[in-house]
One Martini backbone bead per residue (centre of mass of N, CA, C, O) as a GRO file, in nm:
protein
  383
    1MET     BB    1  16.749  12.272   4.690
    2THR     BB    2  16.584  12.021   4.620
    3ALA     BB    3  16.761  11.817   4.771
    4PHE     BB    4  16.726  11.938   5.053
    5LEU     BB    5  16.414  11.915   5.067
    6ALA     BB    6  16.403  11.609   5.025
    7ALA     BB    7  16.574  11.537   5.274
    8LEU     BB    8  16.395  11.680   5.484
    9THR     BB    9  16.142  11.517   5.425
   10ALA     BB   10  16.264  11.239   5.486
   11PHE     BB   11  16.339  11.298   5.777
   12PHE     BB   12  16.060  11.365   5.887
   13PHE     BB   13  15.918  11.094   5.811
   14GLY     BB   14  16.123  10.906   5.945
   15PHE     BB   15  16.086  11.015   6.236
   16LEU     BB   16  15.777  10.929   6.243
   17VAL     BB   17  15.775  10.623   6.133
   18THR     BB   18  15.974  10.449   6.299
   19PRO     BB   19  15.803  10.419   6.565
   20MET     BB   20  15.577  10.262   6.419
   21VAL     BB   21  15.748  10.020   6.338
   22ILE     BB   22  15.832   9.940   6.620
   23PHE     BB   23  15.546   9.897   6.734
   24PHE     BB   24  15.448   9.683   6.535
   25PHE     BB   25  15.673   9.461   6.591
   26LYS     BB   26  15.614   9.440   6.893
   27ARG     BB   27  15.311   9.367   6.872
   28THR     BB   28  15.381   9.110   6.667
   29ASN     BB   29  15.660   8.976   6.750
   30ILE     BB   30  15.886   9.092   6.536
   31LEU     BB   31  16.196   8.973   6.634
   32GLU     BB   32  16.540   8.996   6.728
   33ALA     BB   33  16.754   8.769   6.845
   34PRO     BB   34  16.999   8.683   7.027
   35GLY     BB   35  17.291   8.539   6.908
   36GLY     BB   36  17.567   8.428   6.793
   37ARG     BB   37  17.645   8.700   6.583
   38LYS     BB   38  17.469   8.846   6.781
   39ILE     BB   39  17.535   9.145   7.002
   40HIS     BB   40  17.277   9.196   7.116
   41LYS     BB   41  17.024   9.292   7.356
   42GLY     BB   42  16.755   9.151   7.321
   43MET     BB   43  16.455   9.240   7.168
   44VAL     BB   44  16.463   9.349   6.820
   45PRO     BB   45  16.368   9.526   6.571
   46SER     BB   46  16.341   9.503   6.233
   47MET     BB   47  16.303   9.647   5.924
   48GLY     BB   48  16.391   9.964   5.895
   49GLY     BB   49  16.383   9.994   5.580
   50ILE     BB   50  16.092  10.082   5.558
   51ALA     BB   51  16.133  10.372   5.665
   52ILE     BB   52  16.354  10.462   5.472
   53LEU     BB   53  16.207  10.416   5.195
   54PHE     BB   54  15.952  10.573   5.254
   55ALA     BB   55  16.085  10.848   5.306
   56ALA     BB   56  16.235  10.870   5.035
   57TYR     BB   57  15.983  10.851   4.849
   58ILE     BB   58  15.844  11.102   4.955
   59GLY     BB   59  16.067  11.302   4.880
   60LEU     BB   60  16.069  11.235   4.574
   61ALA     BB   61  15.765  11.285   4.510
   62ALA     BB   62  15.772  11.592   4.605
   63TRP     BB   63  16.052  11.695   4.419
   64LEU     BB   64  16.032  11.534   4.170
   65SER     BB   65  15.995  11.529   3.857
   66LEU     BB   66  15.866  11.354   3.602
   67ASP     BB   67  16.125  11.358   3.433
   68GLN     BB   68  16.315  11.258   3.660
   69LEU     BB   69  16.166  10.995   3.719
   70ALA     BB   70  16.198  10.882   3.432
   71PHE     BB   71  16.510  10.887   3.421
   72ALA     BB   72  16.516  10.698   3.711
   73ARG     BB   73  16.330  10.440   3.686
   74TYR     BB   74  16.523  10.189   3.692
   75LEU     BB   75  16.644  10.244   3.968
   76LEU     BB   76  16.375  10.247   4.130
   77ILE     BB   77  16.285   9.963   4.054
   78ALA     BB   78  16.538   9.816   4.159
   79LEU     BB   79  16.514   9.921   4.451
   80THR     BB   80  16.239   9.788   4.504
   81LEU     BB   81  16.335   9.500   4.459
   82MET     BB   82  16.545   9.500   4.692
   83PHE     BB   83  16.342   9.556   4.913
   84THR     BB   84  16.171   9.301   4.869
   85LEU     BB   85  16.399   9.100   4.911
   86GLY     BB   86  16.472   9.188   5.202
   87LEU     BB   87  16.193   9.144   5.327
   88ARG     BB   88  16.172   8.842   5.265
   89ASP     BB   89  16.435   8.765   5.423
   90ASP     BB   90  16.337   8.871   5.703
   91LEU     BB   91  16.086   8.684   5.721
   92VAL     BB   92  16.204   8.464   5.499
   93GLU     BB   93  16.464   8.290   5.439
   94LEU     BB   94  16.683   8.291   5.188
   95THR     BB   95  16.866   8.177   4.956
   96ALA     BB   96  17.149   8.246   4.790
   97VAL     BB   97  17.029   8.200   4.506
   98GLN     BB   98  16.778   8.380   4.533
   99LYS     BB   99  16.931   8.643   4.590
  100LEU     BB  100  17.105   8.647   4.332
  101LEU     BB  101  16.873   8.658   4.133
  102GLY     BB  102  16.749   8.924   4.230
  103GLN     BB  103  17.010   9.092   4.194
  104GLY     BB  104  17.040   9.036   3.891
  105VAL     BB  105  16.784   9.180   3.798
  106ALA     BB  106  16.854   9.458   3.913
  107ALA     BB  107  17.120   9.490   3.758
  108PHE     BB  108  16.998   9.473   3.473
  109LEU     BB  109  16.827   9.731   3.483
  110VAL     BB  110  17.079   9.931   3.508
  111VAL     BB  111  17.267   9.816   3.286
  112GLY     BB  112  17.067   9.753   3.038
  113MET     BB  113  16.856  10.006   3.064
  114ALA     BB  114  17.032  10.257   3.198
  115ASP     BB  115  17.345  10.237   3.135
  116ILE     BB  116  17.499  10.150   3.407
  117ARG     BB  117  17.852  10.138   3.354
  118ILE     BB  118  18.157   9.988   3.279
  119SER     BB  119  18.343  10.088   2.982
  120SER     BB  120  18.623  10.150   3.137
  121PHE     BB  121  18.975  10.171   3.268
  122TYR     BB  122  19.154  10.415   3.173
  123GLY     BB  123  19.446  10.238   3.173
  124CYS     BB  124  19.408  10.038   3.380
  125PHE     BB  125  19.612   9.772   3.331
  126GLY     BB  126  19.603   9.854   3.014
  127ILE     BB  127  19.292   9.932   3.005
  128TYR     BB  128  19.016  10.026   2.824
  129GLU     BB  129  18.798   9.944   2.631
  130LEU     BB  130  18.513   9.749   2.665
  131PRO     BB  131  18.342   9.503   2.592
  132LEU     BB  132  18.013   9.485   2.611
  133LEU     BB  133  17.980   9.212   2.766
  134VAL     BB  134  18.194   9.274   2.978
  135SER     BB  135  18.061   9.527   3.088
  136TYR     BB  136  17.800   9.396   3.183
  137GLY     BB  137  17.915   9.170   3.363
  138LEU     BB  138  18.101   9.339   3.548
  139SER     BB  139  17.884   9.534   3.653
  140ALA     BB  140  17.693   9.327   3.782
  141VAL     BB  141  17.900   9.198   3.973
  142THR     BB  142  17.979   9.457   4.122
  143ILE     BB  143  17.703   9.518   4.241
  144ILE     BB  144  17.671   9.254   4.402
  145VAL     BB  145  17.929   9.271   4.572
  146LEU     BB  146  17.879   9.553   4.703
  147THR     BB  147  17.609   9.490   4.830
  148ASN     BB  148  17.714   9.253   5.016
  149SER     BB  149  17.938   9.410   5.158
  150PHE     BB  150  17.752   9.608   5.300
  151ASN     BB  151  17.576   9.399   5.448
  152LEU     BB  152  17.817   9.297   5.643
  153ILE     BB  153  17.835   9.578   5.824
  154ASP     BB  154  17.546   9.510   5.958
  155GLY     BB  155  17.658   9.464   6.307
  156LEU     BB  156  17.623   9.769   6.418
  157ASP     BB  157  17.528  10.029   6.577
  158GLY     BB  158  17.527  10.278   6.319
  159LEU     BB  159  17.728  10.190   6.092
  160ALA     BB  160  17.581  10.172   5.816
  161GLY     BB  161  17.453  10.457   5.831
  162THR     BB  162  17.714  10.622   5.850
  163ILE     BB  163  17.868  10.522   5.599
  164SER     BB  164  17.639  10.576   5.388
  165SER     BB  165  17.616  10.882   5.430
  166ILE     BB  166  17.897  10.953   5.328
  167ILE     BB  167  17.885  10.825   5.046
  168LEU     BB  168  17.618  10.961   4.945
  169GLY     BB  169  17.710  11.250   4.991
  170PHE     BB  170  17.943  11.244   4.792
  171LEU     BB  171  17.782  11.150   4.539
  172GLY     BB  172  17.574  11.378   4.542
  173TRP     BB  173  17.774  11.607   4.501
  174TRP     BB  174  17.903  11.508   4.234
  175LEU     BB  175  17.644  11.474   4.064
  176MET     BB  176  17.566  11.769   4.083
  177ASP     BB  177  17.828  11.884   3.953
  178ALA     BB  178  17.775  11.695   3.682
  179GLY     BB  179  17.443  11.716   3.622
  180LEU     BB  180  17.303  11.456   3.781
  181TYR     BB  181  17.024  11.526   3.938
  182PRO     BB  182  16.845  11.276   3.995
  183TYR     BB  183  17.073  11.109   4.136
  184ALA     BB  184  17.148  11.321   4.348
  185ILE     BB  185  16.870  11.336   4.488
  186ILE     BB  186  16.857  11.043   4.573
  187ALA     BB  187  17.109  11.040   4.753
  188ILE     BB  188  17.029  11.279   4.947
  189THR     BB  189  16.757  11.165   5.038
  190MET     BB  190  16.874  10.910   5.169
  191VAL     BB  191  17.030  11.057   5.386
  192GLY     BB  192  16.785  11.170   5.535
  193ALA     BB  193  16.659  10.892   5.603
  194ILE     BB  194  16.905  10.773   5.758
  195LEU     BB  195  16.931  10.990   5.981
  196SER     BB  196  16.655  10.929   6.108
  197PHE     BB  197  16.726  10.633   6.178
  198LEU     BB  198  16.977  10.687   6.366
  199VAL     BB  199  16.818  10.783   6.613
  200TYR     BB  200  16.723  10.459   6.658
  201ASN     BB  201  17.017  10.303   6.590
  202TRP     BB  202  17.160  10.391   6.816
  203HIS     BB  203  17.329  10.323   7.087
  204PRO     BB  204  17.080  10.158   7.179
  205ALA     BB  205  16.894   9.992   6.970
  206LYS     BB  206  16.546   9.999   6.855
  207ILE     BB  207  16.651   9.935   6.554
  208PHE     BB  208  16.689   9.764   6.252
  209MET     BB  209  16.738   9.747   5.905
  210GLY     BB  210  16.820   9.510   5.767
  211ASP     BB  211  16.789   9.385   5.452
  212THR     BB  212  16.587   9.600   5.367
  213GLY     BB  213  16.820   9.820   5.394
  214SER     BB  214  17.109   9.711   5.313
  215LEU     BB  215  17.044   9.621   5.021
  216SER     BB  216  16.936   9.891   4.916
  217ILE     BB  217  17.176  10.074   4.988
  218GLY     BB  218  17.401   9.907   4.858
  219PHE     BB  219  17.285   9.924   4.573
  220LEU     BB  220  17.286  10.230   4.538
  221ILE     BB  221  17.587  10.267   4.578
  222ALA     BB  222  17.686  10.083   4.349
  223VAL     BB  223  17.553  10.233   4.113
  224LEU     BB  224  17.670  10.523   4.171
  225LEU     BB  225  17.964  10.431   4.153
  226LEU     BB  226  17.960  10.353   3.854
  227LEU     BB  227  17.877  10.631   3.756
  228PHE     BB  228  18.122  10.779   3.865
  229ILE     BB  229  18.343  10.624   3.714
  230ASP     BB  230  18.242  10.667   3.422
  231ARG     BB  231  18.196  10.981   3.414
  232ASN     BB  232  18.472  11.067   3.532
  233GLY     BB  233  18.649  10.925   3.306
  234THR     BB  234  18.510  11.114   3.057
  235MET     BB  235  18.557  11.380   3.168
  236LEU     BB  236  18.631  11.703   3.184
  237ALA     BB  237  18.772  11.936   3.382
  238MET     BB  238  18.551  12.170   3.304
  239GLN     BB  239  18.282  11.985   3.389
  240GLY     BB  240  18.422  11.935   3.680
  241PHE     BB  241  18.501  11.732   3.946
  242LYS     BB  242  18.798  11.571   3.887
  243PHE     BB  243  18.912  11.229   3.887
  244ASN     BB  244  19.200  11.055   3.776
  245ALA     BB  245  19.103  10.811   3.996
  246PRO     BB  246  18.816  10.647   3.987
  247ILE     BB  247  18.874  10.363   4.104
  248ALA     BB  248  19.022  10.445   4.365
  249THR     BB  249  18.787  10.617   4.470
  250GLY     BB  250  18.580  10.389   4.487
  251VAL     BB  251  18.740  10.217   4.688
  252ALA     BB  252  18.760  10.434   4.913
  253LEU     BB  253  18.453  10.463   4.964
  254MET     BB  254  18.445  10.121   5.011
  255ILE     BB  255  18.668  10.022   5.219
  256ILE     BB  256  18.522   9.882   5.450
  257PRO     BB  257  18.361   9.660   5.296
  258ILE     BB  258  18.592   9.550   5.119
  259TYR     BB  259  18.797   9.474   5.336
  260ASP     BB  260  18.616   9.298   5.514
  261THR     BB  261  18.545   9.087   5.300
  262ALA     BB  262  18.830   9.000   5.214
  263ARG     BB  263  18.932   8.916   5.493
  264ILE     BB  264  18.717   8.696   5.572
  265PHE     BB  265  18.747   8.518   5.323
  266VAL     BB  266  19.045   8.448   5.353
  267LYS     BB  267  19.027   8.332   5.642
  268ARG     BB  268  18.820   8.106   5.589
  269ILE     BB  269  18.969   7.956   5.363
  270ARG     BB  270  19.234   7.907   5.526
  271ASN     BB  271  19.044   7.742   5.750
  272GLY     BB  272  18.831   7.561   5.577
  273ARG     BB  273  18.592   7.758   5.516
  274SER     BB  274  18.325   7.915   5.438
  275PRO     BB  275  18.288   8.239   5.318
  276LEU     BB  276  17.963   8.240   5.416
  277ALA     BB  277  18.022   8.200   5.706
  278PRO     BB  278  17.920   8.298   6.001
  279ASP     BB  279  18.070   8.551   6.225
  280LYS     BB  280  18.322   8.728   6.455
  281SER     BB  281  18.549   8.866   6.215
  282HIS     BB  282  18.500   9.147   6.203
  283VAL     BB  283  18.616   9.456   6.250
  284HIS     BB  284  18.412   9.538   6.477
  285HIS     BB  285  18.478   9.296   6.657
  286PHE     BB  286  18.776   9.361   6.708
  287LEU     BB  287  18.727   9.638   6.845
  288LEU     BB  288  18.562   9.526   7.080
  289ARG     BB  289  18.796   9.342   7.192
  290MET     BB  290  18.976   9.601   7.265
  291GLY     BB  291  18.737   9.780   7.442
  292PHE     BB  292  18.545   9.915   7.269
  293ASP     BB  293  18.270  10.073   7.214
  294HIS     BB  294  18.028  10.122   6.994
  295ASP     BB  295  18.072  10.424   6.936
  296LYS     BB  296  18.384  10.412   6.892
  297VAL     BB  297  18.381  10.222   6.652
  298VAL     BB  298  18.225  10.403   6.461
  299PHE     BB  299  18.428  10.646   6.476
  300ILE     BB  300  18.675  10.496   6.375
  301LEU     BB  301  18.555  10.409   6.095
  302LEU     BB  302  18.488  10.695   6.011
  303ALA     BB  303  18.781  10.799   6.014
  304VAL     BB  304  18.881  10.604   5.800
  305GLN     BB  305  18.693  10.692   5.575
  306LEU     BB  306  18.784  10.996   5.573
  307THR     BB  307  19.082  10.941   5.513
  308PHE     BB  308  19.042  10.818   5.229
  309ILE     BB  309  18.893  11.056   5.105
  310SER     BB  310  19.119  11.262   5.155
  311PHE     BB  311  19.335  11.114   4.992
  312VAL     BB  312  19.188  11.135   4.709
  313PHE     BB  313  19.167  11.437   4.708
  314LEU     BB  314  19.475  11.501   4.718
  315GLY     BB  315  19.512  11.274   4.459
  316ARG     BB  316  19.330  11.366   4.201
  317SER     BB  317  19.577  11.408   3.985
  318MET     BB  318  19.610  11.118   3.995
  319ASN     BB  319  19.629  10.805   3.884
  320ASP     BB  320  19.562  10.466   3.906
  321HIS     BB  321  19.860  10.369   3.903
  322VAL     BB  322  19.903  10.515   4.186
  323MET     BB  323  19.642  10.510   4.376
  324LEU     BB  324  19.558  10.213   4.397
  325PRO     BB  325  19.809  10.097   4.545
  326LEU     BB  326  19.792  10.296   4.784
  327VAL     BB  327  19.514  10.214   4.891
  328VAL     BB  328  19.576   9.912   4.933
  329MET     BB  329  19.826   9.942   5.120
  330LEU     BB  330  19.684  10.102   5.342
  331ALA     BB  331  19.471   9.887   5.413
  332VAL     BB  332  19.662   9.650   5.476
  333GLY     BB  333  19.833   9.791   5.692
  334LEU     BB  334  19.600   9.851   5.890
  335GLY     BB  335  19.510   9.554   5.920
  336ILE     BB  336  19.769   9.439   6.046
  337LEU     BB  337  19.772   9.624   6.293
  338LEU     BB  338  19.498   9.536   6.403
  339ASP     BB  339  19.555   9.235   6.449
  340ARG     BB  340  19.799   9.268   6.642
  341TYR     BB  341  19.667   9.454   6.855
  342THR     BB  342  19.431   9.272   6.929
  343LEU     BB  343  19.588   9.034   7.041
  344LYS     BB  344  19.728   9.193   7.269
  345GLN     BB  345  19.469   9.311   7.404
  346VAL     BB  346  19.322   9.049   7.475
  347ILE     BB  347  19.543   8.932   7.654
  348LYS     BB  348  19.558   9.172   7.849
  349ASN     BB  349  19.260   9.162   7.948
  350HIS     BB  350  19.278   8.869   8.065
  351LEU     BB  351  19.522   8.915   8.262
  352LYS     BB  352  19.352   9.108   8.452
  353LYS     BB  353  19.148   8.829   8.474
  354PRO     BB  354  19.224   8.583   8.650
  355PRO     BB  355  19.093   8.242   8.697
  356ILE     BB  356  19.183   8.286   9.019
  357LEU     BB  357  19.237   8.261   9.333
  358GLN     BB  358  19.384   8.464   9.553
  359HIS     BB  359  19.531   8.239   9.739
  360ARG     BB  360  19.672   8.110   9.468
  361VAL     BB  361  19.849   8.343   9.353
  362SER     BB  362  20.091   8.314   9.559
  363ASN     BB  363  20.155   8.073   9.381
  364PRO     BB  364  20.396   8.057   9.146
  365THR     BB  365  20.333   7.790   8.999
  366TYR     BB  366  20.031   7.835   8.953
  367LYS     BB  367  20.050   8.107   8.806
  368LYS     BB  368  20.221   8.017   8.564
  369THR     BB  369  20.024   7.798   8.461
  370ALA     BB  370  19.768   7.972   8.428
  371LEU     BB  371  19.881   8.188   8.233
  372SER     BB  372  19.978   7.998   8.013
  373SER     BB  373  19.700   7.876   7.955
  374LEU     BB  374  19.554   8.141   7.883
  375VAL     BB  375  19.722   8.228   7.639
  376ASP     BB  376  19.674   7.976   7.469
  377ARG     BB  377  19.365   7.997   7.464
  378ASP     BB  378  19.351   8.284   7.333
  379LYS     BB  379  19.497   8.219   7.071
  380ILE     BB  380  19.282   8.028   6.969
  381LYS     BB  381  19.050   8.232   6.959
  382VAL     BB  382  19.175   8.442   6.767
  383ASN     BB  383  19.268   8.232   6.537
   0.00000   0.00000   0.00000
């Protein structure tokens, strides 16, 4: 009940505060312009993460006891640090090194101070208990990677908010069932804040969450995911809802950000480009090229997310030796189908609008040459 009331409080304050944030940034002309890899139209305020975090903190302050706040203090301090880092980056862009340093400090707070880390692989890859230093290092790197992976999917109206609501809702439910109430309340409260933001972030968006929101939310998801993997791996079946494949379940929960990041990094490196170079090769860009509108793309990716979660639910009695390869193969298979279908659909859409005058279309030789040229040109664009 406390978690529900905290989420409701966060939703209420988020619903009220977000229009104020929009008004302030429009009044001060702090807006995000379209162009480059930005696919929105017109000048739109960013830094909606201010409203999200403000609303979440109000909900937590109202309903978490002092003991619960003290228990989760290192996570809340680290979350505030990530919020500050994102805000600074939205106002004046930070270098990659500066961002990594800030993320490293935040990761140290939860790994080193709160002891939220991966302590074992539970037999996956034949690995069990990890040496302490390896556990610390691997956990910190995992948090940073997952945080930035989530940040990369924040490129379409409503997408990051929708995906994060599902993930945090799942984690909040499981943490509550496992008796980790402070962390569960934090997750569910954040869902309430994000849902209020989605009212204004749905296409056409009146505001974006910016790095202020995406880095903070991505960090929270990453930390709670590590907590889920570690506690789920060590718990007994009678202690709560146990998944026998905690690592595969964690991958399935973050499948959209993980797959998207891996895919674009491999593609950029293969093409001789920096893996950090921004472009329009993300999964949501591909779906837009297929002719789907913004809302349909969000619902398609939401359906994919729910499919993977359902898959690990159904296979929760299987271990990581079985489930992890299945999750990876399913993701790769769907990705290959997406790439192939997108190529065909883009060519098909262009062929419906040949850039030739109607009276010249009747010339068979001209038509054949024009269409051949168009297909070649489009292949270059897609590849």
